[in-house]
CSV table of C-alpha atoms and ligand atoms in Angstrom, one decimal:
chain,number,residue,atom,x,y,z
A,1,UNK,CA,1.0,30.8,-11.5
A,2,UNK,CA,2.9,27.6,-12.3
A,3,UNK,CA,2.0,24.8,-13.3
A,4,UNK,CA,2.7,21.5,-14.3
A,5,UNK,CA,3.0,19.9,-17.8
A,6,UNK,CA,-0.1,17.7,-18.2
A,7,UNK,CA,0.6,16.0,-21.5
A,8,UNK,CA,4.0,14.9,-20.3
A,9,UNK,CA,3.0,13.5,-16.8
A,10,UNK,CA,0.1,11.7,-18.8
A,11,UNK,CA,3.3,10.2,-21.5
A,12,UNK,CA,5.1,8.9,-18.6
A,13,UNK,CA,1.8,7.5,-17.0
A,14,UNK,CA,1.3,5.4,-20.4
A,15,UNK,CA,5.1,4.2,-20.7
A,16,UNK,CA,5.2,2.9,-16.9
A,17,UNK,CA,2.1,1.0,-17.7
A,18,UNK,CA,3.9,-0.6,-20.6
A,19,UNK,CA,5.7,-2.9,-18.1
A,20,UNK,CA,4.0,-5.6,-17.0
A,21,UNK,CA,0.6,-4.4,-19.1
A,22,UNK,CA,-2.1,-7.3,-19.1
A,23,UNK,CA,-3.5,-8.0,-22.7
A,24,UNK,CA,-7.0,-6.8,-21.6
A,25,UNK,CA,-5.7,-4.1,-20.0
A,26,UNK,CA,-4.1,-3.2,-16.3
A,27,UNK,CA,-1.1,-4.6,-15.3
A,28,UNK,CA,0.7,-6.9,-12.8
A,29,UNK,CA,4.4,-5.7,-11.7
A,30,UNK,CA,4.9,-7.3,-8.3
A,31,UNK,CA,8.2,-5.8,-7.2
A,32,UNK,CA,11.5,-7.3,-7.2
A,33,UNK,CA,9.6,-9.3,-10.5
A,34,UNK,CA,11.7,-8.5,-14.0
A,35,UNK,CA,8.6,-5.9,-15.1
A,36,UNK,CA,9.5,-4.2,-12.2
A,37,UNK,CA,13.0,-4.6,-12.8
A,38,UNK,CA,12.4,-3.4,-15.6
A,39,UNK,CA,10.1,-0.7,-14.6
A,40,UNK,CA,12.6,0.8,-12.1
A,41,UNK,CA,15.3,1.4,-14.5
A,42,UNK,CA,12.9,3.3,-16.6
A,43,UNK,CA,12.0,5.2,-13.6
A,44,UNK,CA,15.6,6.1,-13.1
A,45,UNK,CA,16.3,7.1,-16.7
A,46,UNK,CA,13.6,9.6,-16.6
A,47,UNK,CA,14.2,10.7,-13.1
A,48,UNK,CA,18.3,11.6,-14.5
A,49,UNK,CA,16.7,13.0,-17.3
A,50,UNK,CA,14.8,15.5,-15.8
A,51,UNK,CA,17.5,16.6,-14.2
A,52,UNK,CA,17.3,15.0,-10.5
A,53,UNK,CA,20.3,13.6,-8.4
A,54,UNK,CA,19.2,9.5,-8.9
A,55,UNK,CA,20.5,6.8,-6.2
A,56,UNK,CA,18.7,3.7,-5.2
A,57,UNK,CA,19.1,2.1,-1.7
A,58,UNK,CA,19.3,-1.1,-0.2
A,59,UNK,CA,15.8,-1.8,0.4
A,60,UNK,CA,15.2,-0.9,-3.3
A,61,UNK,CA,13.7,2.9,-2.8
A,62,UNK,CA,14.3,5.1,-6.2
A,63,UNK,CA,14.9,8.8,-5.3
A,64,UNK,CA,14.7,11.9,-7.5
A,65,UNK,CA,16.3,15.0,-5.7
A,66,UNK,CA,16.5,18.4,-6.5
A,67,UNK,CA,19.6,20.0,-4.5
A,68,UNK,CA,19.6,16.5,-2.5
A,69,UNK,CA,21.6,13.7,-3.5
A,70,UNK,CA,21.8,11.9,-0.2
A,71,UNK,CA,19.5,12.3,3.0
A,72,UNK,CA,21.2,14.0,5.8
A,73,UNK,CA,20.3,16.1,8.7
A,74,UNK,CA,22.0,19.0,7.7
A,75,UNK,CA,19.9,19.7,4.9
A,76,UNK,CA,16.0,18.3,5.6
A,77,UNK,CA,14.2,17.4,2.6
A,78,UNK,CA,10.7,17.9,1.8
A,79,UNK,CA,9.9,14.7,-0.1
A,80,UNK,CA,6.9,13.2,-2.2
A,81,UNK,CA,6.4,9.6,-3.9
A,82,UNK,CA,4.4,6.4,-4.0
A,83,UNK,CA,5.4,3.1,-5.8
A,84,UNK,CA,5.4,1.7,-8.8
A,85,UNK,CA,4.6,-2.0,-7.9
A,86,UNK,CA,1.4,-3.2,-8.5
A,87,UNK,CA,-1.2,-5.9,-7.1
A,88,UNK,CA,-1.5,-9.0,-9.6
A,89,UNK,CA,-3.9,-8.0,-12.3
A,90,UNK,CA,-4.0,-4.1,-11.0
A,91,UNK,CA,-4.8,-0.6,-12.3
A,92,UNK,CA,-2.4,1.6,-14.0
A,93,UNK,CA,-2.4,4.7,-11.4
A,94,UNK,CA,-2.2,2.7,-7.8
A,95,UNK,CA,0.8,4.2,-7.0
A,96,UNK,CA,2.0,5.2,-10.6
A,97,UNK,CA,-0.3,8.5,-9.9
A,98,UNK,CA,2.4,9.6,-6.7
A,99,UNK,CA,5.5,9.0,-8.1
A,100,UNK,CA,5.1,10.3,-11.7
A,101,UNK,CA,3.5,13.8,-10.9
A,102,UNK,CA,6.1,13.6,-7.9
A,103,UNK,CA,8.6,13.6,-10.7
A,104,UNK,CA,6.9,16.3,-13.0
A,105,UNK,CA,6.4,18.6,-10.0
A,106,UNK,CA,10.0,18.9,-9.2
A,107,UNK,CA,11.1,19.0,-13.1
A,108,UNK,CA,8.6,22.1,-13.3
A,109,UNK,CA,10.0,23.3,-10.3
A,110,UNK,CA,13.8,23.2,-11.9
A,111,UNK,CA,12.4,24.2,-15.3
A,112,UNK,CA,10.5,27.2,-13.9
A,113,UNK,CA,13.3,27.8,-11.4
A,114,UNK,CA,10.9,28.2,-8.7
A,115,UNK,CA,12.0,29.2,-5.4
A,116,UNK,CA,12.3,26.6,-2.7
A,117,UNK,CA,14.2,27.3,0.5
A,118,UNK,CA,14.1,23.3,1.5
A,119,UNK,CA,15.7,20.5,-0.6
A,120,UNK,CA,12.9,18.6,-2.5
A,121,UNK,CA,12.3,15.0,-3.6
A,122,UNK,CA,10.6,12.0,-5.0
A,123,UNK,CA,10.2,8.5,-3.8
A,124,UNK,CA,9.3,5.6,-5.5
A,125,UNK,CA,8.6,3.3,-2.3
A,126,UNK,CA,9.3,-0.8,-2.8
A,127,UNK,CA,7.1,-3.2,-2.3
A,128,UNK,CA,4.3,-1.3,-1.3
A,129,UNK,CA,1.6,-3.9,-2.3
A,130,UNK,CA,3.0,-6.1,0.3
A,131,UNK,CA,3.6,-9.1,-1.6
A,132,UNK,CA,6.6,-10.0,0.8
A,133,UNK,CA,5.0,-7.7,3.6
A,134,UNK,CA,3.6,-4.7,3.8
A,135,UNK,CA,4.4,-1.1,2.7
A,136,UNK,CA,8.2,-2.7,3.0
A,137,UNK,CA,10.6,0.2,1.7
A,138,UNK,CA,8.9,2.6,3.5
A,139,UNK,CA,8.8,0.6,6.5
A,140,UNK,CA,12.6,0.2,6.1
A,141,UNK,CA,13.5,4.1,5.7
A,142,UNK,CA,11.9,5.1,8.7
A,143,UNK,CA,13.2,2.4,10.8
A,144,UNK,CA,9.6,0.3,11.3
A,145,UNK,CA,10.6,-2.9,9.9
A,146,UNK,CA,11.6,-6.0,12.1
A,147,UNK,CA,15.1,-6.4,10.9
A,148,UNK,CA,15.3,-10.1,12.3
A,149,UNK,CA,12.2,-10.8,10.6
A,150,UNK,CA,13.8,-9.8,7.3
A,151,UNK,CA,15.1,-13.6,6.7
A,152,UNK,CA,11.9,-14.9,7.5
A,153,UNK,CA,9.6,-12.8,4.7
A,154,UNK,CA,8.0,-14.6,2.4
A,155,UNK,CA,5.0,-13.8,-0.2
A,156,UNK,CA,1.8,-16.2,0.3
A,157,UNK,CA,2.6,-18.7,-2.4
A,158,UNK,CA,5.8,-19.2,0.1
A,159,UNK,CA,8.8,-17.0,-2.2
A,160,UNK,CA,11.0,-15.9,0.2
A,161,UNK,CA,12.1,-11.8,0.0
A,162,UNK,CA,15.9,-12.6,0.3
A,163,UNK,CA,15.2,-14.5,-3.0
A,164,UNK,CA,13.3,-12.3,-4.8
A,165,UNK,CA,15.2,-9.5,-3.7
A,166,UNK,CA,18.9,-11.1,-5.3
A,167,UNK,CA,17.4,-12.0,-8.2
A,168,UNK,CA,16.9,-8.4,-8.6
A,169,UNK,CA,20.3,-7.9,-7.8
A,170,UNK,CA,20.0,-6.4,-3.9
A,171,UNK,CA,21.2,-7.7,-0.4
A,172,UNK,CA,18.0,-8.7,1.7
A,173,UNK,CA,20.6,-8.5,5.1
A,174,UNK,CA,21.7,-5.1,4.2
A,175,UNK,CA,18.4,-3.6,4.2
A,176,UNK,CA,18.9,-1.6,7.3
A,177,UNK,CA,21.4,0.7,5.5
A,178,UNK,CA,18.0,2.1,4.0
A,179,UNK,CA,17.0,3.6,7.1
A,180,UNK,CA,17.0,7.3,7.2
A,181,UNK,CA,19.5,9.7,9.0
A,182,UNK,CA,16.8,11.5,12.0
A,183,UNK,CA,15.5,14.7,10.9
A,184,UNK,CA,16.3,14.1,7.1
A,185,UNK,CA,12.8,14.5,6.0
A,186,UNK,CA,11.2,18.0,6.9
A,187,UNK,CA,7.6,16.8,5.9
A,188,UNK,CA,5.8,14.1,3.1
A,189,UNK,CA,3.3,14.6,0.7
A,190,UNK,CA,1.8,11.9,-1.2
A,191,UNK,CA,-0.8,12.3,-4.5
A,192,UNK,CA,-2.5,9.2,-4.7
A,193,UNK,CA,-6.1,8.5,-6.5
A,194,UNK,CA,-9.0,7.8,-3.7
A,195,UNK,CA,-9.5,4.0,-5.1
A,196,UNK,CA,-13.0,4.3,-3.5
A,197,UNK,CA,-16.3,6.4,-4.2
A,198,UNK,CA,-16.6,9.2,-2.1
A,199,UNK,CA,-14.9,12.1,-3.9
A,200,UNK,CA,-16.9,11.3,-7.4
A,201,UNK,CA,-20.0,10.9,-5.6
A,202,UNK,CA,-19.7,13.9,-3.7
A,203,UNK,CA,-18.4,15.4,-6.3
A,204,UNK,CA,-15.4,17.1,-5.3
A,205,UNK,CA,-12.0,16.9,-7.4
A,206,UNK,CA,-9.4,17.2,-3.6
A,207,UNK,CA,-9.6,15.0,-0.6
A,208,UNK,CA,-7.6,16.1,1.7
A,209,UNK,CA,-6.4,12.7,4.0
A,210,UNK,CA,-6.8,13.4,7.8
A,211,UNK,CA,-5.8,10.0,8.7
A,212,UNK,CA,-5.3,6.6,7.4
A,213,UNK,CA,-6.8,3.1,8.5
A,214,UNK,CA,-5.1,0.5,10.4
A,215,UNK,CA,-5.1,-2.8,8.8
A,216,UNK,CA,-4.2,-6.3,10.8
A,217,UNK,CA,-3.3,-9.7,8.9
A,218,UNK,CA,-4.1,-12.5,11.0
A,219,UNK,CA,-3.2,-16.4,9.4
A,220,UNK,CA,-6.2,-18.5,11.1
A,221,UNK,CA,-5.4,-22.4,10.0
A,222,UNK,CA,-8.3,-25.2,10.9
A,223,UNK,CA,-6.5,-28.4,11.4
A,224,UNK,CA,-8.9,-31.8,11.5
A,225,UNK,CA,-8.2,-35.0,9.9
A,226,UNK,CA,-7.6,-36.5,6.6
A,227,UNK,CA,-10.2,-39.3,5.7
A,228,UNK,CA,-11.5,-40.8,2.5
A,229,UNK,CA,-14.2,-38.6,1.3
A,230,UNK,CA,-16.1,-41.3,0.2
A,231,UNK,CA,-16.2,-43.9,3.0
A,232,UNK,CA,-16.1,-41.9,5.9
A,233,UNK,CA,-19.7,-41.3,7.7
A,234,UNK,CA,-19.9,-37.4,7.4
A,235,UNK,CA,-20.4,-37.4,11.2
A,236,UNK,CA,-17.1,-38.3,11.8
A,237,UNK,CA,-15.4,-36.0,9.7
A,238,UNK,CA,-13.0,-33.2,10.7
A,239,UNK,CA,-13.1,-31.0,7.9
A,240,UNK,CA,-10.8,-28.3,8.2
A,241,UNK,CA,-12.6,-26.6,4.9
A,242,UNK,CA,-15.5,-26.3,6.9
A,243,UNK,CA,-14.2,-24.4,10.2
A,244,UNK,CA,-12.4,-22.0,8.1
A,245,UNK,CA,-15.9,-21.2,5.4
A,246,UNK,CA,-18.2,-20.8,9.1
A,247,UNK,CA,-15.5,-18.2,10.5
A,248,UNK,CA,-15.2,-16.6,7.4
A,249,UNK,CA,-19.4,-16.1,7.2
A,250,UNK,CA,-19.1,-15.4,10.9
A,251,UNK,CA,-15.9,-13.2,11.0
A,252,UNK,CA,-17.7,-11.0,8.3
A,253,UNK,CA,-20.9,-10.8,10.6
A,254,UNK,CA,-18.6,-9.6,13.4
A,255,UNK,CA,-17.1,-6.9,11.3
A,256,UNK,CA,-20.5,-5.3,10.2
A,257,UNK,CA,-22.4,-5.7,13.3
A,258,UNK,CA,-19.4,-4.3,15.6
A,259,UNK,CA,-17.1,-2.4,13.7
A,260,UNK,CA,-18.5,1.1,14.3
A,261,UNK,CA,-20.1,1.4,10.5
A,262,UNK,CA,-16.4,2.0,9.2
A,263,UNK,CA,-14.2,-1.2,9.6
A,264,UNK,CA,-14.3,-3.5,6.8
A,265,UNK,CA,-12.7,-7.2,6.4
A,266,UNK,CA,-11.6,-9.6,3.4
A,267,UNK,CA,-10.6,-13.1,3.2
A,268,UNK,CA,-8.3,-13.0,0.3
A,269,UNK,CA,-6.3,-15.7,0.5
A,270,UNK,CA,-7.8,-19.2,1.3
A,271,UNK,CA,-6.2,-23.0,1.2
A,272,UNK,CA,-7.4,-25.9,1.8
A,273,UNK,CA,-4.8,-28.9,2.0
A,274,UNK,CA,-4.0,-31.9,0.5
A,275,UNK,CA,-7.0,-30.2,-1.8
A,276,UNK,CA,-8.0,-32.7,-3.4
A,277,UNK,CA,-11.0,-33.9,-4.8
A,278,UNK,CA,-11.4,-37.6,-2.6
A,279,UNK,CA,-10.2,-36.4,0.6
A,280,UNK,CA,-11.3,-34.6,3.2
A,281,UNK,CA,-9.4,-31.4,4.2
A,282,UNK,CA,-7.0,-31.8,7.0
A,283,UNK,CA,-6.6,-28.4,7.0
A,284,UNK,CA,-8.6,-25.0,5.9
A,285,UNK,CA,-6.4,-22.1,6.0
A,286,UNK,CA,-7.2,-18.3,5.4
A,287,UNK,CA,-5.7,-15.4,5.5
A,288,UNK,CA,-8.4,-12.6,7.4
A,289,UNK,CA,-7.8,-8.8,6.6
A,290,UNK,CA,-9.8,-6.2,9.0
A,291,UNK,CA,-9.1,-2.4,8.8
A,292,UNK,CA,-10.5,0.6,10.7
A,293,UNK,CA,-9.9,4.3,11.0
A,294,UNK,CA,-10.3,3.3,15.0
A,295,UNK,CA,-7.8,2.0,16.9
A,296,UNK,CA,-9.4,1.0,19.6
A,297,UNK,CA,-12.1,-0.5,17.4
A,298,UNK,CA,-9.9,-2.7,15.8
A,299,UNK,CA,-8.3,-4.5,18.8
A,300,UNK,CA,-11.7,-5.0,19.7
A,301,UNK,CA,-12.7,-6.6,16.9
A,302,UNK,CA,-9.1,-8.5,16.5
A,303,UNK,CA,-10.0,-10.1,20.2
A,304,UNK,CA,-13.1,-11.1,19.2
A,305,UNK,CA,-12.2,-12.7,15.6
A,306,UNK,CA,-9.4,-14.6,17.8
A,307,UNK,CA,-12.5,-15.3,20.4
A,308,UNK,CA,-14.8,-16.5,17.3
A,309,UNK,CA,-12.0,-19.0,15.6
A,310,UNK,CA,-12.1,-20.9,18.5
A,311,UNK,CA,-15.3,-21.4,19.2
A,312,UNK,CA,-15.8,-22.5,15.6
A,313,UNK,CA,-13.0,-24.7,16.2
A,314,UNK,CA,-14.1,-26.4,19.3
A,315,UNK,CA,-17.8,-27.0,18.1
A,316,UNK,CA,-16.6,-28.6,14.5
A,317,UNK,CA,-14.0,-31.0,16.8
A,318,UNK,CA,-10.9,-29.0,15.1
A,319,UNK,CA,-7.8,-27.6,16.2
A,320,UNK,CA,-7.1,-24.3,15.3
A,321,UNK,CA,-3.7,-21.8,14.5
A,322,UNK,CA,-4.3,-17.7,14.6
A,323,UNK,CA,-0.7,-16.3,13.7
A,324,UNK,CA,-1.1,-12.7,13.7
A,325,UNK,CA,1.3,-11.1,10.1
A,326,UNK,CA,0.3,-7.3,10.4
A,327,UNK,CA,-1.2,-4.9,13.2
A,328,UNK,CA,-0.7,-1.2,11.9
A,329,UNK,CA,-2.3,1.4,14.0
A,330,UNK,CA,-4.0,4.2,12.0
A,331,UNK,CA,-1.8,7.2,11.2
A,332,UNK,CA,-2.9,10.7,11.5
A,333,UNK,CA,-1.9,13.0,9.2
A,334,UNK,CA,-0.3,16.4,10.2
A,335,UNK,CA,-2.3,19.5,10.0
A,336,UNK,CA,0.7,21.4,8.8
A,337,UNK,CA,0.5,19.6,5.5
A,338,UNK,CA,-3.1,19.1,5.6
A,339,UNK,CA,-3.0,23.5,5.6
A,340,UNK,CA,-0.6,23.0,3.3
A,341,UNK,CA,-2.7,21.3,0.6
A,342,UNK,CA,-5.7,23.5,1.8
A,343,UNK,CA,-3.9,26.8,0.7
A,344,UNK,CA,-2.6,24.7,-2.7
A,345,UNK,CA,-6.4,24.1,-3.3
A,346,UNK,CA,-7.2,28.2,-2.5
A,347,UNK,CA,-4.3,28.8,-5.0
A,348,UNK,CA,-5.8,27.0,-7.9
A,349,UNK,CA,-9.6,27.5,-7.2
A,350,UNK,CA,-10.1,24.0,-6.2
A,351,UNK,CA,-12.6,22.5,-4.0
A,352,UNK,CA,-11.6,20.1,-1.1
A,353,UNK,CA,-12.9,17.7,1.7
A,354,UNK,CA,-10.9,16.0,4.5
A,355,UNK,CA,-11.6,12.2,4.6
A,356,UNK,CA,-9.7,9.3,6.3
A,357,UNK,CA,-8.0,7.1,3.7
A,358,UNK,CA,-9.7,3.1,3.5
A,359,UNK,CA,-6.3,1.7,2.1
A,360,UNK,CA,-3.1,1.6,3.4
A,361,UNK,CA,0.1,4.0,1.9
A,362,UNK,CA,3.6,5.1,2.6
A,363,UNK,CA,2.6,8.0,4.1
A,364,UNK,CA,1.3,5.7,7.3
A,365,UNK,CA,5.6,5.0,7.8
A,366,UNK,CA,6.4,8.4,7.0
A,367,UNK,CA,3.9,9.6,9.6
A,368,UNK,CA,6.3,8.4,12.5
A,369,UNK,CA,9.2,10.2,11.4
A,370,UNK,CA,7.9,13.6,9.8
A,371,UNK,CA,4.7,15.9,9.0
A,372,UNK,CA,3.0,13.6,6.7
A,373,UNK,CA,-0.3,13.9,4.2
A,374,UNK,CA,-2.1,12.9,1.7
A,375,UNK,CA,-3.9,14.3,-1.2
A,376,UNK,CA,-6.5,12.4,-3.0
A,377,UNK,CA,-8.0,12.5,-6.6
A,378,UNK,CA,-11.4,10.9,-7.5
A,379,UNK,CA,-11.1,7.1,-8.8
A,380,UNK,CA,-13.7,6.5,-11.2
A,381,UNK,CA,-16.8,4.6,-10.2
A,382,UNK,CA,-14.6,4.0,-6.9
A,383,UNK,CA,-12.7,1.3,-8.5
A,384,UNK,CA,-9.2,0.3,-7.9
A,385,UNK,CA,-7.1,-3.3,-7.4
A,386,UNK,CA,-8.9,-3.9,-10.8
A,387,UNK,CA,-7.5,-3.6,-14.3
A,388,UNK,CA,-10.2,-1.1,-15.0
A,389,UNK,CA,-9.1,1.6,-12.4
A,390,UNK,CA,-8.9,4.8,-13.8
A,391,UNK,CA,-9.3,8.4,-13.5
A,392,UNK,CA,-10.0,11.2,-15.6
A,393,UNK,CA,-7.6,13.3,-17.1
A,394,UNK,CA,-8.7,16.8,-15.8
A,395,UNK,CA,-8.4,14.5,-12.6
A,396,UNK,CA,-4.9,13.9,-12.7
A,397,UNK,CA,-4.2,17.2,-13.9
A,398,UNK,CA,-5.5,19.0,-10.9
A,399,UNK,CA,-3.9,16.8,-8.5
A,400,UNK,CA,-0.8,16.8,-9.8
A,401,UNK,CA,-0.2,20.9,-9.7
A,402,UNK,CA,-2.4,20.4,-6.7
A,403,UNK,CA,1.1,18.4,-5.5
A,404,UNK,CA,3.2,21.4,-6.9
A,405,UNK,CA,2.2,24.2,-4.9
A,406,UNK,CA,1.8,22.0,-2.0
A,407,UNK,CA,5.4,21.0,-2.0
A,408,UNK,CA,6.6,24.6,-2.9
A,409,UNK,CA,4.5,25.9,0.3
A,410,UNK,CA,6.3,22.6,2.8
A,411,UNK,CA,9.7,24.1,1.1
A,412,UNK,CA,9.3,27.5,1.3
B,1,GLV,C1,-2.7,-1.0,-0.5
B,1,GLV,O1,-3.0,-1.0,-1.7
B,1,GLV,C2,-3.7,-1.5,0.4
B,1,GLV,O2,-3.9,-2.8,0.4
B,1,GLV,O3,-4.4,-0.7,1.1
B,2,MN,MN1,-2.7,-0.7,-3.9
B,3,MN,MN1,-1.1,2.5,-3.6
């Protein structure tokens, strides 16, 4: 039985983490930045050097093929990946994990010459982490992403992704050249660590993904009135702070009592403007994250946030703004590749469990246009989007040739 080489994916999992490594540990590599610049051109070194066609596209999307060098309906590929950009201050294996044992599957594969029928390869996906919106070069390949929206794309401290994206040296308005020919890809597999408790605790070394969370963004601004924070009789204020902290309590109340026991919501981004110390916000804004593995669920809930903001609003005397950003639906994953990674798991004496995925991942886009899965590794302690996300090394090991049989069963 093959497998892959351990020590080597593990090398190339401690080089990538070199660019943009935090002193402390973890790492910050937003894309398009110059780590991940940087980062990509590593990528594509060791991708060649394995011996895979190499190409980059427009929307940024590194590819490793072996017998591919372009996609095309003629020839349908099974491919794997992940990304290699990272949150700020963020683990070393959110999406690191998926692309390197991506690439060490397929260079075992040529190495061991082992037979494939299908044309395999590996995708490093941009922008995953969303900085300029979410799961963009994925979104861009299957033909998801709002191409007149493209100009408008901008990360929340207000960097535009046409900017970011020629100082890296690409063409924002040519992004659509990155979709992908129909029937290119004959099915997806993505390796990717759980980044939440349930496999460790359970104790089981596979999760197998049977479908992944929807997630919607929703901008919700409070808009009062300026005043001197000292003078002004705190009856009269308007404080914008104020409405947005009472829906964020509230909005969080909403998720748990009505979200079915498995949505969950964050407020990760708050500002509150002029922000300063002596006057009295004009305007609280927040950005409010809810996901589900229920569709239905979350519009529900999304009707009833929308609901609560305003009656917050009108009882504090403020105007308020609720700009929706993201509504994905959750993807299912196909049972093809879910049997797929079962009989991988059979092969090498592993034991498995189906579970939805909490985050959000490529594999969502590639959903729409192909068979699409997910295989999960445990994360230790459940942590992840921390600099102290890891897994162990037996871990990785087992996921990775977990990958490699999975990929040689889609391709045989
Ligand atoms: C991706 O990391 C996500 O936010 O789920
Ligand atoms: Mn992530
Ligand atoms: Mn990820």
């Amino acid at each position: 039985m093959i497998t892959v080489s351990a020590s080597r994916l593990q090398s190339r999992i401690e080089a990538l983490a070199g660019f943009g490594a935090l002193p402390g540990g973890g790492v910050t590599r937003p894309c398009w930045s110059p780590q991940h610049e940087q980062a990509r051109a590593w990528l594509t070194r060791e991708l060649s050097a394995a011996g895979l066609e190499t190409w980059v596209d427009r929307a940024g999307n590194v590819f490793g093929g072996l017998g591919l060098h372009a996609f095309g309906a003629d020839a349908p590929a099974v491919l794997t990946g992940s990304h290699i950009d990272t949150v700020p201050e963020g683990g070393i294996l959110d999406g690191a994990l998926g692309v390197l044992a991506g690439l060490e599957a397929l260079e075992t594969i040529r190495e061991t010459n082992a037979p494939h029928r299908r044309p395999l390869a590996v995708a490093a996906w941009s922008d995953e982490e969303g900085r300029y919106g979410s799961l963009f070069g994925s979104r861009t390949f299957c033909g998801r992403l709002d191409l007149t929206r493209v100009e408008a794309m901008a990360a929340v401290d207000g960097e535009r992704l046409v900017d970011a994206m020629a100082r890296a040296g690409f063409d924002a308005r040519r992004v659509a050249e990155a979709q992908a020919p129909a029937g290119a890809v004959a099915a997806y597999v993505e390796l990717h660590i759980e980044q939440g408790p349930r496999l460790e605790e359970a104790g089981i070394p596979i999760g197998i993904v049977d479908s992944i969370v929807g997630v919607r963004r929703t901008r919700v601004a409070f808009v009062g009135q300026a005043d001197h924070a000292g003078t002004t009789p705190m009856e009269r204020r308007r404080d914008g702070f104020l409405g947005a902290a009472e829906y964020a309590l509230k909005a969080r109340d909403l998720v748990v009592k009505h979200g079915g026991g498995k949505s969950v919501t964050n407020i990760g981004v708050v500002r509150v403007h002029p922000g300063v110390t002596n006057i009295v916000p004009a305007r609280g804004e927040l950005v409010h994250e809810m996901r589900g593995p229920d569709a239905e669920t979350l519009a529900r809930l999304d009707r009833r946030a929308a609901a609560l903001a305003r009656s917050v609003a009108r009882r504090r005397r403020l105007e308020v703004e609720i700009q929706p950003m993201t509504a994905t639906t959750p993807a299912a994953c196909a049972a093809r590749v879910q049997r797929a990674i079962e009989q991988a798991c059979r092969t090498l004496g592993l034991r498995s469990t189906h579970l939805y995925s909490a985050a959000g991942h490529d594999a969502q886009n590639l959903a729409a246009i192909t068979d699409a899965g997910m295989i999960f590794i445990p994360s230790k302690g459940g942590r992840s989007h921390r600099v102290d996300e890891t897994s162990d090394r037996e871990a990785i090991e087992r996921g990775a040739n977990v990958l490699l049989h999975t990929l040689l069963l889609l391709a045989a």
